C-alpha cells in the first residue's frame, strides 16, 4: 500500500515509535535523515541519509511540500525544534501525527510537527507549541500551555492550567499539579510530583520535586 511521501529526521527509537502512526495517517516513509555521530545504516527498511552535509545536499533536491516528521525523542526537545525549523525553511511541510486512539478536545490548539501518540489526551483550550511529543497515555488537561519542543512522557499527567516552557521533558508517570508553571529546558524525572512552580532550568526528581545535579 502506498501513501503520501514523508521524510523522517532521526533514525533511532522514535522512528520506530512513529512507524505505525505514519502509515495509519496515510503517509509512507520515503527517506530518513540522521546526523548523529553513529551512522544508522538502514531504518524501517530505508537507507538513511547520514550527516549534515549529505542532508543539506539532499534538501536542495527535495520536493517543495514534501511532508516531514522529526523522530527525535527523549529530552532532546531543542534538537527536535531545530530540525523542525531547518526542514520548514527548506520548503518542506510539517506533518502533525495523531494516533487514532488519542483524544483532542474541541478548542485545543496543536502546533506544527507535533506527535500525539496512542491514548494521549488533550483537554479543552489547551495549547501546544511546535514539535511537541505527547507520548503514550500522556494527559494534558484543560488550558495548559506547552512551549515548543516539549515532550510529555508515557502516562505522565499534567493537570489544568499548567504552563511548560520550551524543550522541557516530563518523564514517564510524572504528575504536575494544577496552576503550576515549569521553566524551559527542564528534565522532570520519572514518577516526579511537581507541586510548586519551577523557575530554574535543571533536572528535578521525587515527590515533591527537588532539583538534582
Ligand atoms: C531524572 C533522570 C533524567 C536522572 O538521570 P541521571 O541524571 O542519569 O541521574 P542518576 O540516575 O545519576 O540519579 C541521580 C540521583 O537521582 C535519583 N533519581 C534519578 N531519577 C529519579 C527519579 N525519577 N525519581 C527519584 N529519584 C531519582 C537517583 O536515585 C540518584 O540518587 P542518589 O544520588 O541518592 O543515588 C532519570 O532518572 C529519569 O527519571 N529519566 C526519565 C526517563 C523517562 O521517563 N523516559 C521516557 C522515555 S519516552
Tab-separated table of C-alpha atoms and ligand atoms in Angstrom, residues 135 151 154 169 171-172 187 189-190 203 205-206 212, ligand 1:
chain	number	residue	atom	x	y	z
A	135	UNK	CA	3.744	10.073	24.424
A	151	UNK	CA	7.922	16.098	25.420
A	154	UNK	CA	4.293	7.890	28.748
A	169	UNK	CA	10.832	16.923	29.177
A	171	UNK	CA	9.351	11.804	32.467
A	172	UNK	CA	7.251	8.659	32.497
A	187	UNK	CA	14.052	17.438	32.856
A	189	UNK	CA	12.273	12.593	36.258
A	190	UNK	CA	10.050	9.551	36.001
A	203	UNK	CA	16.723	18.160	36.497
A	205	UNK	CA	13.002	14.262	40.770
A	206	UNK	CA	10.941	12.959	43.678
A	212	UNK	CA	19.469	17.286	41.471
B	1	LIG	C1	15.749	12.172	36.172
B	1	LIG	C2	16.731	11.384	35.313
B	1	LIG	C3	16.844	12.033	33.940
B	1	LIG	C4	18.058	11.456	36.044
B	1	LIG	O1	19.008	10.764	35.338
B	1	LIG	P1	20.557	10.976	35.737
B	1	LIG	O2	20.930	12.405	35.581
B	1	LIG	O3	21.336	9.956	34.986
B	1	LIG	O4	20.583	10.744	37.298
B	1	LIG	P2	21.079	9.470	38.142
B	1	LIG	O5	20.472	8.202	37.608
B	1	LIG	O6	22.571	9.561	38.245
B	1	LIG	O7	20.419	9.751	39.553
B	1	LIG	C5	20.846	10.811	40.392
B	1	LIG	C6	20.095	10.688	41.705
B	1	LIG	O8	18.718	10.972	41.500
B	1	LIG	C7	17.905	9.843	41.831
B	1	LIG	N1	16.883	9.707	40.792
B	1	LIG	C8	17.067	9.624	39.459
B	1	LIG	N2	15.893	9.577	38.804
B	1	LIG	C9	14.952	9.614	39.768
B	1	LIG	C10	13.532	9.592	39.718
B	1	LIG	N3	12.890	9.543	38.548
B	1	LIG	N4	12.858	9.674	40.877
B	1	LIG	C11	13.514	9.749	42.073
B	1	LIG	N5	14.869	9.778	42.181
B	1	LIG	C12	15.565	9.707	41.044
B	1	LIG	C13	18.855	8.644	41.834
B	1	LIG	O9	18.383	7.631	42.671
B	1	LIG	C14	20.128	9.289	42.316
B	1	LIG	O10	20.031	9.469	43.702
B	1	LIG	P3	21.347	9.300	44.663
B	1	LIG	O11	22.296	10.384	44.229
B	1	LIG	O12	20.788	9.493	46.037
B	1	LIG	O13	21.855	7.929	44.398
B	1	LIG	C15	16.264	9.921	35.084
B	1	LIG	O14	16.485	9.135	36.239
B	1	LIG	C16	14.802	9.813	34.719
B	1	LIG	O15	13.893	9.744	35.577
B	1	LIG	N6	14.548	9.826	33.398
B	1	LIG	C17	13.230	9.758	32.847
B	1	LIG	C18	13.201	8.662	31.776
B	1	LIG	C19	11.878	8.601	31.082
B	1	LIG	O16	10.824	8.781	31.656
B	1	LIG	N7	11.941	8.357	29.797
B	1	LIG	C20	10.772	8.313	28.930
B	1	LIG	C21	11.223	7.984	27.549
B	1	LIG	S1	9.935	8.213	26.398
